Amino acid sequence: MDFIITLVNGLSLGGIYAMIALGYTMVYGIAKMLNFAHGDIIMVGGYTILLFLPINPVLAIVAAIVFCVIVGIVIERFAYKPLRGSSPLAVLITAIGVSTLLQSLAQVLFGSAPKIKQINLGALQLGDLKIDYSTIITLVCSIIVMVVLNLFVKHTKTGRAMVAVSEDKGAAQLMGINVNHIIMVTFAIGSALAALAGLFYFLKVQTMTTTFGALPGIKAFTAAVIGGIGSIPGAMVGGLLLGIVECVCQSIPELSSYTDAIEFSILIVILLVKPTGILGKKRREKV
């Protein structure tokens, strides 16, 4: 019974990491940049949910998604778009600056003290098996989101354009695809996923701080690299794998204090064995 609960919790946590990792991997695959401010979009979504939750829970979720999408588009338009074609180092420094800016704004608006909100959705009791409804909802919603995103990429005009841009930006532009628009849509989708991840992660920890998205952001980036940065299925696999490993380690007292070390050790081992990640593919760089 304990193993089943640990497995379900691991899949649920992995679903959160996968949703965040999808934002990282989509932006990298299409715009060829690492958006290290992505974790702070999760924090923006969390504070938005806290603001609107007393009014209406559904309104809070919708407001978080809409506001995170707007923030993501604004960041892309004013921080990253002017750097299109610049060196990766310039983009990386800008991303770190945007991350610091978002955290500082949150501290000015909401203070540095943690905001605690107890949300109890109850639990499902099946004999000796007891699983929180929040865990079940997170797992189910994560699966739905991943399936819908996969269908969107494979079967819609915009999704196929995203694949084309990720394969060859120059050729896609010659075929009439608006590359800037596709990159903006990618940031919007990634930010919406970050808002949902912020909701589910808040249900798990129930404490909001200005660095709320930092640790899950780093772990989700690790998951994206493990699965294969730039690969959507890879981000899903990496997220689920990392979530299961984390929950299994935390369930073993002798390993619980080494959980983070074990997770990052897995990253090192996979990169040594397969540098492109589990589902990543080697790509030839044009010169």
GROMACS .gro file of C-alpha atoms in nm:
model
  287
    1MET     CA    1   0.000   0.000   0.000
    2ASP     CA    2   0.279   0.240   0.091
    3PHE     CA    3   0.448   0.172  -0.242
    4ILE     CA    4   0.127   0.251  -0.434
    5ILE     CA    5   0.084   0.579  -0.245
    6THR     CA    6   0.450   0.668  -0.309
    7LEU     CA    7   0.411   0.585  -0.679
    8VAL     CA    8   0.093   0.795  -0.715
    9ASN     CA    9   0.257   1.087  -0.531
   10GLY     CA   10   0.563   1.052  -0.753
   11LEU     CA   11   0.357   1.055  -1.072
   12SER     CA   12   0.163   1.357  -0.943
   13LEU     CA   13   0.481   1.551  -0.857
   14GLY     CA   14   0.635   1.436  -1.184
   15GLY     CA   15   0.334   1.575  -1.369
   16ILE     CA   16   0.406   1.917  -1.216
   17TYR     CA   17   0.773   1.898  -1.316
   18ALA     CA   18   0.671   1.783  -1.665
   19MET     CA   19   0.440   2.083  -1.715
   20ILE     CA   20   0.718   2.323  -1.617
   21ALA     CA   21   0.975   2.129  -1.822
   22LEU     CA   22   0.751   2.155  -2.128
   23GLY     CA   23   0.782   2.534  -2.108
   24TYR     CA   24   1.162   2.509  -2.096
   25THR     CA   25   1.190   2.255  -2.374
   26MET     CA   26   0.943   2.425  -2.612
   27VAL     CA   27   1.116   2.762  -2.582
   28TYR     CA   28   1.457   2.601  -2.629
   29GLY     CA   29   1.343   2.387  -2.919
   30ILE     CA   30   1.188   2.679  -3.107
   31ALA     CA   31   1.375   2.993  -2.995
   32LYS     CA   32   1.703   2.812  -2.909
   33MET     CA   33   1.728   2.988  -2.574
   34LEU     CA   34   1.701   2.890  -2.208
   35ASN     CA   35   1.440   3.101  -2.031
   36PHE     CA   36   1.566   3.087  -1.672
   37ALA     CA   37   1.290   3.330  -1.571
   38HIS     CA   38   1.036   3.053  -1.640
   39GLY     CA   39   1.038   2.939  -1.277
   40ASP     CA   40   0.934   3.287  -1.167
   41ILE     CA   41   0.627   3.274  -1.393
   42ILE     CA   42   0.514   2.992  -1.160
   43MET     CA   43   0.550   3.234  -0.869
   44VAL     CA   44   0.346   3.498  -1.056
   45GLY     CA   45   0.070   3.241  -1.108
   46GLY     CA   46   0.081   3.141  -0.742
   47TYR     CA   47   0.039   3.496  -0.613
   48THR     CA   48  -0.242   3.561  -0.865
   49ILE     CA   49  -0.425   3.254  -0.735
   50LEU     CA   50  -0.382   3.378  -0.377
   51LEU     CA   51  -0.531   3.717  -0.471
   52PHE     CA   52  -0.840   3.579  -0.644
   53LEU     CA   53  -0.899   3.265  -0.437
   54PRO     CA   54  -1.120   3.441  -0.175
   55ILE     CA   55  -1.348   3.563  -0.459
   56ASN     CA   56  -1.385   3.241  -0.657
   57PRO     CA   57  -1.153   2.939  -0.708
   58VAL     CA   58  -1.235   2.904  -1.080
   59LEU     CA   59  -1.180   3.277  -1.134
   60ALA     CA   60  -0.845   3.244  -0.954
   61ILE     CA   61  -0.729   2.969  -1.192
   62VAL     CA   62  -0.845   3.156  -1.503
   63ALA     CA   63  -0.690   3.483  -1.380
   64ALA     CA   64  -0.358   3.308  -1.308
   65ILE     CA   65  -0.343   3.156  -1.657
   66VAL     CA   66  -0.438   3.482  -1.831
   67PHE     CA   67  -0.198   3.696  -1.626
   68CYS     CA   68   0.092   3.450  -1.667
   69VAL     CA   69   0.034   3.442  -2.044
   70ILE     CA   70   0.041   3.823  -2.055
   71VAL     CA   71   0.360   3.835  -1.844
   72GLY     CA   72   0.523   3.571  -2.065
   73ILE     CA   73   0.438   3.758  -2.385
   74VAL     CA   74   0.559   4.090  -2.241
   75ILE     CA   75   0.888   3.933  -2.132
   76GLU     CA   76   0.939   3.780  -2.477
   77ARG     CA   77   0.850   4.103  -2.656
   78PHE     CA   78   1.060   4.347  -2.455
   79ALA     CA   79   1.340   4.136  -2.306
   80TYR     CA   80   1.414   3.854  -2.552
   81LYS     CA   81   1.294   3.966  -2.895
   82PRO     CA   82   1.550   4.254  -2.918
   83LEU     CA   83   1.823   3.996  -2.850
   84ARG     CA   84   1.721   3.766  -3.136
   85GLY     CA   85   2.047   3.667  -3.304
   86SER     CA   86   2.262   3.781  -3.010
   87SER     CA   87   2.505   3.554  -2.827
   88PRO     CA   88   2.359   3.290  -2.591
   89LEU     CA   89   2.547   3.457  -2.303
   90ALA     CA   90   2.361   3.787  -2.357
   91VAL     CA   91   2.027   3.604  -2.353
   92LEU     CA   92   2.125   3.408  -2.042
   93ILE     CA   93   2.222   3.724  -1.852
   94THR     CA   94   1.895   3.887  -1.959
   95ALA     CA   95   1.696   3.585  -1.836
   96ILE     CA   96   1.867   3.604  -1.497
   97GLY     CA   97   1.790   3.978  -1.485
   98VAL     CA   98   1.422   3.917  -1.566
   99SER     CA   99   1.408   3.650  -1.294
  100THR     CA  100   1.554   3.890  -1.037
  101LEU     CA  101   1.315   4.165  -1.150
  102LEU     CA  102   1.006   3.944  -1.107
  103GLN     CA  103   1.117   3.829  -0.761
  104SER     CA  104   1.191   4.187  -0.654
  105LEU     CA  105   0.852   4.312  -0.780
  106ALA     CA  106   0.679   4.032  -0.591
  107GLN     CA  107   0.866   4.124  -0.274
  108VAL     CA  108   0.765   4.491  -0.310
  109LEU     CA  109   0.399   4.402  -0.374
  110PHE     CA  110   0.350   4.113  -0.131
  111GLY     CA  111   0.639   4.143   0.117
  112SER     CA  112   0.905   3.887   0.200
  113ALA     CA  113   0.704   3.698   0.463
  114PRO     CA  114   0.568   3.359   0.346
  115LYS     CA  115   0.193   3.348   0.272
  116ILE     CA  116   0.034   3.031   0.407
  117LYS     CA  117  -0.306   2.913   0.284
  118GLN     CA  118  -0.443   2.581   0.405
  119ILE     CA  119  -0.646   2.410   0.132
  120ASN     CA  120  -0.789   2.069   0.218
  121LEU     CA  121  -0.975   1.894  -0.063
  122GLY     CA  122  -1.019   1.572   0.134
  123ALA     CA  123  -0.890   1.225   0.053
  124LEU     CA  124  -1.002   0.913  -0.131
  125GLN     CA  125  -1.025   0.612   0.101
  126LEU     CA  126  -1.004   0.267  -0.060
  127GLY     CA  127  -0.963   0.020   0.223
  128ASP     CA  128  -0.623   0.089   0.376
  129LEU     CA  129  -0.530   0.308   0.080
  130LYS     CA  130  -0.571   0.684   0.135
  131ILE     CA  131  -0.481   0.932  -0.139
  132ASP     CA  132  -0.540   1.306  -0.125
  133TYR     CA  133  -0.783   1.439  -0.386
  134SER     CA  134  -0.533   1.717  -0.465
  135THR     CA  135  -0.281   1.448  -0.567
  136ILE     CA  136  -0.537   1.272  -0.788
  137ILE     CA  137  -0.650   1.601  -0.949
  138THR     CA  138  -0.289   1.699  -1.017
  139LEU     CA  139  -0.212   1.363  -1.178
  140VAL     CA  140  -0.527   1.356  -1.394
  141CYS     CA  141  -0.490   1.719  -1.506
  142SER     CA  142  -0.121   1.666  -1.585
  143ILE     CA  143  -0.203   1.370  -1.810
  144ILE     CA  144  -0.480   1.568  -1.985
  145VAL     CA  145  -0.251   1.868  -2.040
  146MET     CA  146   0.027   1.653  -2.185
  147VAL     CA  147  -0.210   1.466  -2.419
  148VAL     CA  148  -0.377   1.789  -2.538
  149LEU     CA  149  -0.040   1.957  -2.597
  150ASN     CA  150   0.084   1.658  -2.795
  151LEU     CA  151  -0.232   1.661  -3.011
  152PHE     CA  152  -0.200   2.038  -3.056
  153VAL     CA  153   0.157   2.013  -3.182
  154LYS     CA  154   0.084   1.723  -3.417
  155HIS     CA  155  -0.258   1.813  -3.558
  156THR     CA  156  -0.294   2.192  -3.571
  157LYS     CA  157  -0.153   2.441  -3.819
  158THR     CA  158   0.018   2.640  -3.543
  159GLY     CA  159   0.160   2.323  -3.389
  160ARG     CA  160   0.305   2.205  -3.719
  161ALA     CA  161   0.449   2.554  -3.771
  162MET     CA  162   0.616   2.525  -3.429
  163VAL     CA  163   0.774   2.195  -3.534
  164ALA     CA  164   0.891   2.351  -3.862
  165VAL     CA  165   1.051   2.647  -3.680
  166SER     CA  166   1.223   2.413  -3.436
  167GLU     CA  167   1.366   2.208  -3.725
  168ASP     CA  168   1.486   2.495  -3.944
  169LYS     CA  169   1.397   2.854  -3.865
  170GLY     CA  170   1.530   2.991  -4.194
  171ALA     CA  171   1.345   2.740  -4.411
  172ALA     CA  172   1.024   2.795  -4.212
  173GLN     CA  173   1.049   3.169  -4.271
  174LEU     CA  174   1.095   3.110  -4.646
  175MET     CA  175   0.778   2.898  -4.643
  176GLY     CA  176   0.580   3.196  -4.513
  177ILE     CA  177   0.573   3.110  -4.142
  178ASN     CA  178   0.585   3.413  -3.912
  179VAL     CA  179   0.869   3.302  -3.684
  180ASN     CA  180   0.825   3.589  -3.436
  181HIS     CA  181   0.456   3.503  -3.397
  182ILE     CA  182   0.535   3.134  -3.341
  183ILE     CA  183   0.793   3.220  -3.074
  184MET     CA  184   0.538   3.446  -2.901
  185VAL     CA  185   0.278   3.166  -2.907
  186THR     CA  186   0.537   2.928  -2.761
  187PHE     CA  187   0.604   3.167  -2.472
  188ALA     CA  188   0.229   3.203  -2.417
  189ILE     CA  189   0.175   2.826  -2.401
  190GLY     CA  190   0.476   2.778  -2.174
  191SER     CA  191   0.350   3.052  -1.940
  192ALA     CA  192   0.000   2.897  -1.927
  193LEU     CA  193   0.156   2.563  -1.832
  194ALA     CA  194   0.363   2.741  -1.565
  195ALA     CA  195   0.043   2.890  -1.419
  196LEU     CA  196  -0.117   2.544  -1.395
  197ALA     CA  197   0.202   2.403  -1.244
  198GLY     CA  198   0.197   2.689  -0.991
  199LEU     CA  199  -0.159   2.595  -0.893
  200PHE     CA  200  -0.078   2.227  -0.842
  201TYR     CA  201   0.253   2.296  -0.665
  202PHE     CA  202   0.077   2.538  -0.431
  203LEU     CA  203  -0.180   2.267  -0.349
  204LYS     CA  204   0.117   2.050  -0.251
  205VAL     CA  205   0.323   2.294  -0.040
  206GLN     CA  206   0.051   2.551   0.054
  207THR     CA  207   0.314   2.818   0.122
  208MET     CA  208   0.384   3.111  -0.111
  209THR     CA  209   0.713   3.304  -0.119
  210THR     CA  210   0.891   3.520  -0.375
  211THR     CA  211   1.119   3.222  -0.453
  212PHE     CA  212   0.824   2.984  -0.481
  213GLY     CA  213   0.912   2.881  -0.837
  214ALA     CA  214   1.290   2.863  -0.800
  215LEU     CA  215   1.336   2.502  -0.682
  216PRO     CA  216   1.063   2.342  -0.899
  217GLY     CA  217   1.199   2.548  -1.190
  218ILE     CA  218   1.551   2.410  -1.144
  219LYS     CA  219   1.423   2.054  -1.105
  220ALA     CA  220   1.198   2.089  -1.410
  221PHE     CA  221   1.493   2.217  -1.611
  222THR     CA  222   1.685   1.911  -1.490
  223ALA     CA  223   1.391   1.695  -1.603
  224ALA     CA  224   1.394   1.861  -1.946
  225VAL     CA  225   1.766   1.790  -1.987
  226ILE     CA  226   1.726   1.430  -1.866
  227GLY     CA  227   1.443   1.370  -2.115
  228GLY     CA  228   1.621   1.555  -2.395
  229ILE     CA  229   1.605   1.935  -2.413
  230GLY     CA  230   1.392   2.036  -2.710
  231SER     CA  231   1.187   1.713  -2.703
  232ILE     CA  232   0.825   1.742  -2.581
  233PRO     CA  233   0.789   1.367  -2.503
  234GLY     CA  234   1.133   1.385  -2.342
  235ALA     CA  235   1.019   1.662  -2.105
  236MET     CA  236   0.722   1.446  -2.001
  237VAL     CA  237   0.938   1.138  -1.943
  238GLY     CA  238   1.204   1.336  -1.757
  239GLY     CA  239   0.946   1.507  -1.534
  240LEU     CA  240   0.769   1.182  -1.440
  241LEU     CA  241   1.100   1.005  -1.378
  242LEU     CA  242   1.228   1.283  -1.152
  243GLY     CA  243   0.900   1.298  -0.958
  244ILE     CA  244   0.901   0.923  -0.891
  245VAL     CA  245   1.269   0.924  -0.787
  246GLU     CA  246   1.207   1.217  -0.549
  247CYS     CA  247   0.907   1.057  -0.377
  248VAL     CA  248   1.077   0.715  -0.351
  249CYS     CA  249   1.387   0.874  -0.194
  250GLN     CA  250   1.176   1.077   0.049
  251SER     CA  251   0.990   0.762   0.156
  252ILE     CA  252   1.318   0.598   0.262
  253PRO     CA  253   1.451   0.766   0.581
  254GLU     CA  254   1.814   0.680   0.501
  255LEU     CA  255   1.791   0.852   0.161
  256SER     CA  256   1.551   1.140   0.230
  257SER     CA  257   1.823   1.391   0.319
  258TYR     CA  258   2.012   1.306  -0.002
  259THR     CA  259   1.712   1.338  -0.237
  260ASP     CA  260   1.835   1.643  -0.429
  261ALA     CA  261   2.186   1.499  -0.461
  262ILE     CA  262   2.046   1.174  -0.602
  263GLU     CA  263   1.828   1.360  -0.853
  264PHE     CA  264   2.115   1.568  -0.987
  265SER     CA  265   2.341   1.261  -0.987
  266ILE     CA  266   2.093   1.093  -1.222
  267LEU     CA  267   2.127   1.397  -1.451
  268ILE     CA  268   2.507   1.361  -1.453
  269VAL     CA  269   2.492   0.987  -1.522
  270ILE     CA  270   2.243   1.025  -1.809
  271LEU     CA  271   2.448   1.307  -1.965
  272LEU     CA  272   2.761   1.091  -1.945
  273VAL     CA  273   2.586   0.793  -2.107
  274LYS     CA  274   2.363   0.985  -2.350
  275PRO     CA  275   2.452   1.356  -2.372
  276THR     CA  276   2.136   1.439  -2.571
  277GLY     CA  277   1.907   1.300  -2.297
  278ILE     CA  278   1.676   0.997  -2.301
  279LEU     CA  279   1.467   1.101  -2.605
  280GLY     CA  280   1.689   1.379  -2.738
  281LYS     CA  281   1.827   1.366  -3.091
  282LYS     CA  282   2.162   1.479  -3.224
  283ARG     CA  283   2.132   1.779  -3.452
  284ARG     CA  284   2.390   1.906  -3.694
  285GLU     CA  285   2.469   2.271  -3.642
  286LYS     CA  286   2.492   2.473  -3.963
  287VAL     CA  287   2.798   2.695  -4.009
   0.00000   0.00000   0.00000
